[in-house]
Amino acid sequence: VQLVESGGNLVQPGGSLRLSCAASGFTSDTYAIAWFHQAPGKEREGVSCISTADDKTLYEDSVKGRFTISRDNAKNMVYLDIYNLKPEDTGVYYCATDSGRCSLWDRTYQYWGQGTLVTVSS
């Protein structure tokens, strides 16, 4: 399984951004893809997840209303749209996947991308 993130950039506070995760090599029809955020000097935290089993989505409480996860099955892509960006959104965003249902716990996932850097600054 391979995951490749893209879309990270320098963005002003209040702006928006779309992060993309290109996925390939799945061996299961049912899997979850999650996005994790690692702020500078902090541990990685799950922010959102989407499951192919039931298409349900999951969000960490602090990002609800500002982050939207979606997927395009035909392109094997998962997206994370981030609105009203805040300086605390700065950091590396990773996508991760494994068979099964959604979780925001990083130990759920075996496969990880290399990450894409988002910097929110004026």
PDB file of C-alpha atoms in Angstrom:
ATOM      1  CA  VAL A   1       0.000   0.000   0.000  1.00  0.00           C
ATOM      2  CA  GLN A   2       1.289   3.437  -0.914  1.00  0.00           C
ATOM      3  CA  LEU A   3       0.034   6.812   0.173  1.00  0.00           C
ATOM      4  CA  VAL A   4       1.243  10.112  -1.213  1.00  0.00           C
ATOM      5  CA  GLU A   5       0.095  13.400   0.245  1.00  0.00           C
ATOM      6  CA  SER A   6       0.136  16.734  -1.544  1.00  0.00           C
ATOM      7  CA  GLY A   7      -1.336  20.197  -1.294  1.00  0.00           C
ATOM      8  CA  GLY A   8       0.564  21.623   1.632  1.00  0.00           C
ATOM      9  CA  ASN A   9       1.484  25.269   1.346  1.00  0.00           C
ATOM     10  CA  LEU A  10       2.035  28.576   3.105  1.00  0.00           C
ATOM     11  CA  VAL A  11      -1.386  30.095   3.726  1.00  0.00           C
ATOM     12  CA  GLN A  12      -2.556  33.212   5.497  1.00  0.00           C
ATOM     13  CA  PRO A  13      -4.837  32.911   8.512  1.00  0.00           C
ATOM     14  CA  GLY A  14      -8.448  32.684   7.418  1.00  0.00           C
ATOM     15  CA  GLY A  15      -7.557  31.052   4.143  1.00  0.00           C
ATOM     16  CA  SER A  16      -8.436  27.581   2.931  1.00  0.00           C
ATOM     17  CA  LEU A  17      -6.529  24.636   1.568  1.00  0.00           C
ATOM     18  CA  ARG A  18      -7.188  21.239   0.042  1.00  0.00           C
ATOM     19  CA  LEU A  19      -4.870  18.401   0.942  1.00  0.00           C
ATOM     20  CA  SER A  20      -4.853  15.303  -1.230  1.00  0.00           C
ATOM     21  CA  CYS A  21      -3.915  11.720  -0.494  1.00  0.00           C
ATOM     22  CA  ALA A  22      -3.297   9.414  -3.444  1.00  0.00           C
ATOM     23  CA  ALA A  23      -3.736   5.798  -2.432  1.00  0.00           C
ATOM     24  CA  SER A  24      -2.763   2.614  -4.197  1.00  0.00           C
ATOM     25  CA  GLY A  25      -2.134  -1.060  -3.592  1.00  0.00           C
ATOM     26  CA  PHE A  26      -5.070  -1.914  -1.360  1.00  0.00           C
ATOM     27  CA  THR A  27      -5.653  -5.587  -0.721  1.00  0.00           C
ATOM     28  CA  SER A  28      -8.926  -5.150   1.125  1.00  0.00           C
ATOM     29  CA  ASP A  29     -12.251  -3.812  -0.102  1.00  0.00           C
ATOM     30  CA  THR A  30     -12.945  -2.330   3.289  1.00  0.00           C
ATOM     31  CA  TYR A  31     -10.545   0.177   4.683  1.00  0.00           C
ATOM     32  CA  ALA A  32     -10.319   3.481   6.429  1.00  0.00           C
ATOM     33  CA  ILE A  33      -8.209   6.458   5.503  1.00  0.00           C
ATOM     34  CA  ALA A  34      -7.409   9.035   8.131  1.00  0.00           C
ATOM     35  CA  TRP A  35      -5.651  12.353   8.283  1.00  0.00           C
ATOM     36  CA  PHE A  36      -3.282  13.157  11.105  1.00  0.00           C
ATOM     37  CA  HIS A  37      -1.761  16.483  12.072  1.00  0.00           C
ATOM     38  CA  GLN A  38       1.605  16.913  13.731  1.00  0.00           C
ATOM     39  CA  ALA A  39       2.240  20.429  14.935  1.00  0.00           C
ATOM     40  CA  PRO A  40       5.850  21.507  15.519  1.00  0.00           C
ATOM     41  CA  GLY A  41       7.160  19.949  18.714  1.00  0.00           C
ATOM     42  CA  LYS A  42       3.955  18.022  19.369  1.00  0.00           C
ATOM     43  CA  GLU A  43       2.702  14.516  18.933  1.00  0.00           C
ATOM     44  CA  ARG A  44       0.755  13.431  15.914  1.00  0.00           C
ATOM     45  CA  GLU A  45      -3.025  13.678  16.355  1.00  0.00           C
ATOM     46  CA  GLY A  46      -5.859  12.282  14.313  1.00  0.00           C
ATOM     47  CA  VAL A  47      -8.124  14.933  12.819  1.00  0.00           C
ATOM     48  CA  SER A  48     -10.427  13.071  10.444  1.00  0.00           C
ATOM     49  CA  CYS A  49     -11.202   9.682   8.978  1.00  0.00           C
ATOM     50  CA  ILE A  50     -13.416   8.180   6.303  1.00  0.00           C
ATOM     51  CA  SER A  51     -14.428   4.549   6.014  1.00  0.00           C
ATOM     52  CA  THR A  52     -15.262   2.649   2.845  1.00  0.00           C
ATOM     53  CA  ALA A  53     -17.331   0.147   4.793  1.00  0.00           C
ATOM     54  CA  ASP A  54     -20.144   2.599   5.437  1.00  0.00           C
ATOM     55  CA  ASP A  55     -18.763   5.904   4.093  1.00  0.00           C
ATOM     56  CA  LYS A  56     -18.975   7.333   7.569  1.00  0.00           C
ATOM     57  CA  THR A  57     -16.711  10.173   8.559  1.00  0.00           C
ATOM     58  CA  LEU A  58     -15.143  11.001  11.854  1.00  0.00           C
ATOM     59  CA  TYR A  59     -13.713  14.315  13.059  1.00  0.00           C
ATOM     60  CA  GLU A  60     -11.746  15.380  16.063  1.00  0.00           C
ATOM     61  CA  ASP A  61     -13.866  17.821  18.039  1.00  0.00           C
ATOM     62  CA  SER A  62     -11.612  20.831  17.573  1.00  0.00           C
ATOM     63  CA  VAL A  63     -11.790  20.675  13.763  1.00  0.00           C
ATOM     64  CA  LYS A  64     -15.492  20.062  13.313  1.00  0.00           C
ATOM     65  CA  GLY A  65     -16.980  22.666  11.032  1.00  0.00           C
ATOM     66  CA  ARG A  66     -13.613  23.647   9.538  1.00  0.00           C
ATOM     67  CA  PHE A  67     -12.299  20.357   8.143  1.00  0.00           C
ATOM     68  CA  THR A  68     -14.094  18.238   5.573  1.00  0.00           C
ATOM     69  CA  ILE A  69     -12.903  14.819   4.468  1.00  0.00           C
ATOM     70  CA  SER A  70     -14.048  13.306   1.188  1.00  0.00           C
ATOM     71  CA  ARG A  71     -12.988  10.651  -1.275  1.00  0.00           C
ATOM     72  CA  ASP A  72     -13.069   9.989  -4.993  1.00  0.00           C
ATOM     73  CA  ASN A  73     -13.134   6.237  -5.488  1.00  0.00           C
ATOM     74  CA  ALA A  74     -12.569   6.440  -9.219  1.00  0.00           C
ATOM     75  CA  LYS A  75      -9.296   8.289  -8.663  1.00  0.00           C
ATOM     76  CA  ASN A  76      -8.320   6.519  -5.417  1.00  0.00           C
ATOM     77  CA  MET A  77      -8.020   9.890  -3.775  1.00  0.00           C
ATOM     78  CA  VAL A  78      -8.949  11.183  -0.359  1.00  0.00           C
ATOM     79  CA  TYR A  79      -9.127  14.894   0.317  1.00  0.00           C
ATOM     80  CA  LEU A  80      -9.036  17.071   3.381  1.00  0.00           C
ATOM     81  CA  ASP A  81     -10.472  20.534   2.913  1.00  0.00           C
ATOM     82  CA  ILE A  82      -9.459  22.968   5.606  1.00  0.00           C
ATOM     83  CA  TYR A  83     -11.288  26.261   5.964  1.00  0.00           C
ATOM     84  CA  ASN A  84     -10.612  29.327   8.076  1.00  0.00           C
ATOM     85  CA  LEU A  85      -7.044  28.231   8.668  1.00  0.00           C
ATOM     86  CA  LYS A  86      -5.513  29.152  11.991  1.00  0.00           C
ATOM     87  CA  PRO A  87      -1.851  29.368  13.015  1.00  0.00           C
ATOM     88  CA  GLU A  88      -2.363  26.275  15.180  1.00  0.00           C
ATOM     89  CA  ASP A  89      -3.186  24.308  12.024  1.00  0.00           C
ATOM     90  CA  THR A  90       0.477  24.626  11.082  1.00  0.00           C
ATOM     91  CA  GLY A  91       2.313  21.350  10.844  1.00  0.00           C
ATOM     92  CA  VAL A  92       2.739  18.225   8.810  1.00  0.00           C
ATOM     93  CA  TYR A  93      -0.379  16.415   7.689  1.00  0.00           C
ATOM     94  CA  TYR A  94      -0.209  12.693   7.107  1.00  0.00           C
ATOM     95  CA  CYS A  95      -2.698  10.307   5.622  1.00  0.00           C
ATOM     96  CA  ALA A  96      -2.800   6.771   6.893  1.00  0.00           C
ATOM     97  CA  THR A  97      -4.770   3.657   6.088  1.00  0.00           C
ATOM     98  CA  ASP A  98      -5.539   0.130   7.130  1.00  0.00           C
ATOM     99  CA  SER A  99      -8.342  -2.371   6.777  1.00  0.00           C
ATOM    100  CA  GLY A 100     -11.279  -1.850   9.055  1.00  0.00           C
ATOM    101  CA  ARG A 101     -13.272   1.054  10.328  1.00  0.00           C
ATOM    102  CA  CYS A 102     -12.370   4.608  11.168  1.00  0.00           C
ATOM    103  CA  SER A 103     -10.284   5.573  14.113  1.00  0.00           C
ATOM    104  CA  LEU A 104      -8.357   8.677  15.102  1.00  0.00           C
ATOM    105  CA  TRP A 105      -5.858   6.585  17.039  1.00  0.00           C
ATOM    106  CA  ASP A 106      -2.594   6.402  15.143  1.00  0.00           C
ATOM    107  CA  ARG A 107      -1.836   2.819  16.214  1.00  0.00           C
ATOM    108  CA  THR A 108      -4.846   1.713  14.179  1.00  0.00           C
ATOM    109  CA  TYR A 109      -2.950   2.309  10.979  1.00  0.00           C
ATOM    110  CA  GLN A 110      -0.159   0.326   9.433  1.00  0.00           C
ATOM    111  CA  TYR A 111       0.385   2.366   6.297  1.00  0.00           C
ATOM    112  CA  TRP A 112       1.455   5.991   6.243  1.00  0.00           C
ATOM    113  CA  GLY A 113       2.391   8.622   3.722  1.00  0.00           C
ATOM    114  CA  GLN A 114       5.380  10.934   4.016  1.00  0.00           C
ATOM    115  CA  GLY A 115       3.318  13.967   4.914  1.00  0.00           C
ATOM    116  CA  THR A 116       2.712  17.412   3.480  1.00  0.00           C
ATOM    117  CA  LEU A 117       3.617  20.644   5.259  1.00  0.00           C
ATOM    118  CA  VAL A 118       1.040  23.317   5.967  1.00  0.00           C
ATOM    119  CA  THR A 119       2.185  26.655   7.317  1.00  0.00           C
ATOM    120  CA  VAL A 120      -0.377  29.207   8.414  1.00  0.00           C
ATOM    121  CA  SER A 121       1.190  32.590   8.813  1.00  0.00           C
ATOM    122  CA  SER A 122       0.715  36.188   7.773  1.00  0.00           C
TER     123      SER A 122
END
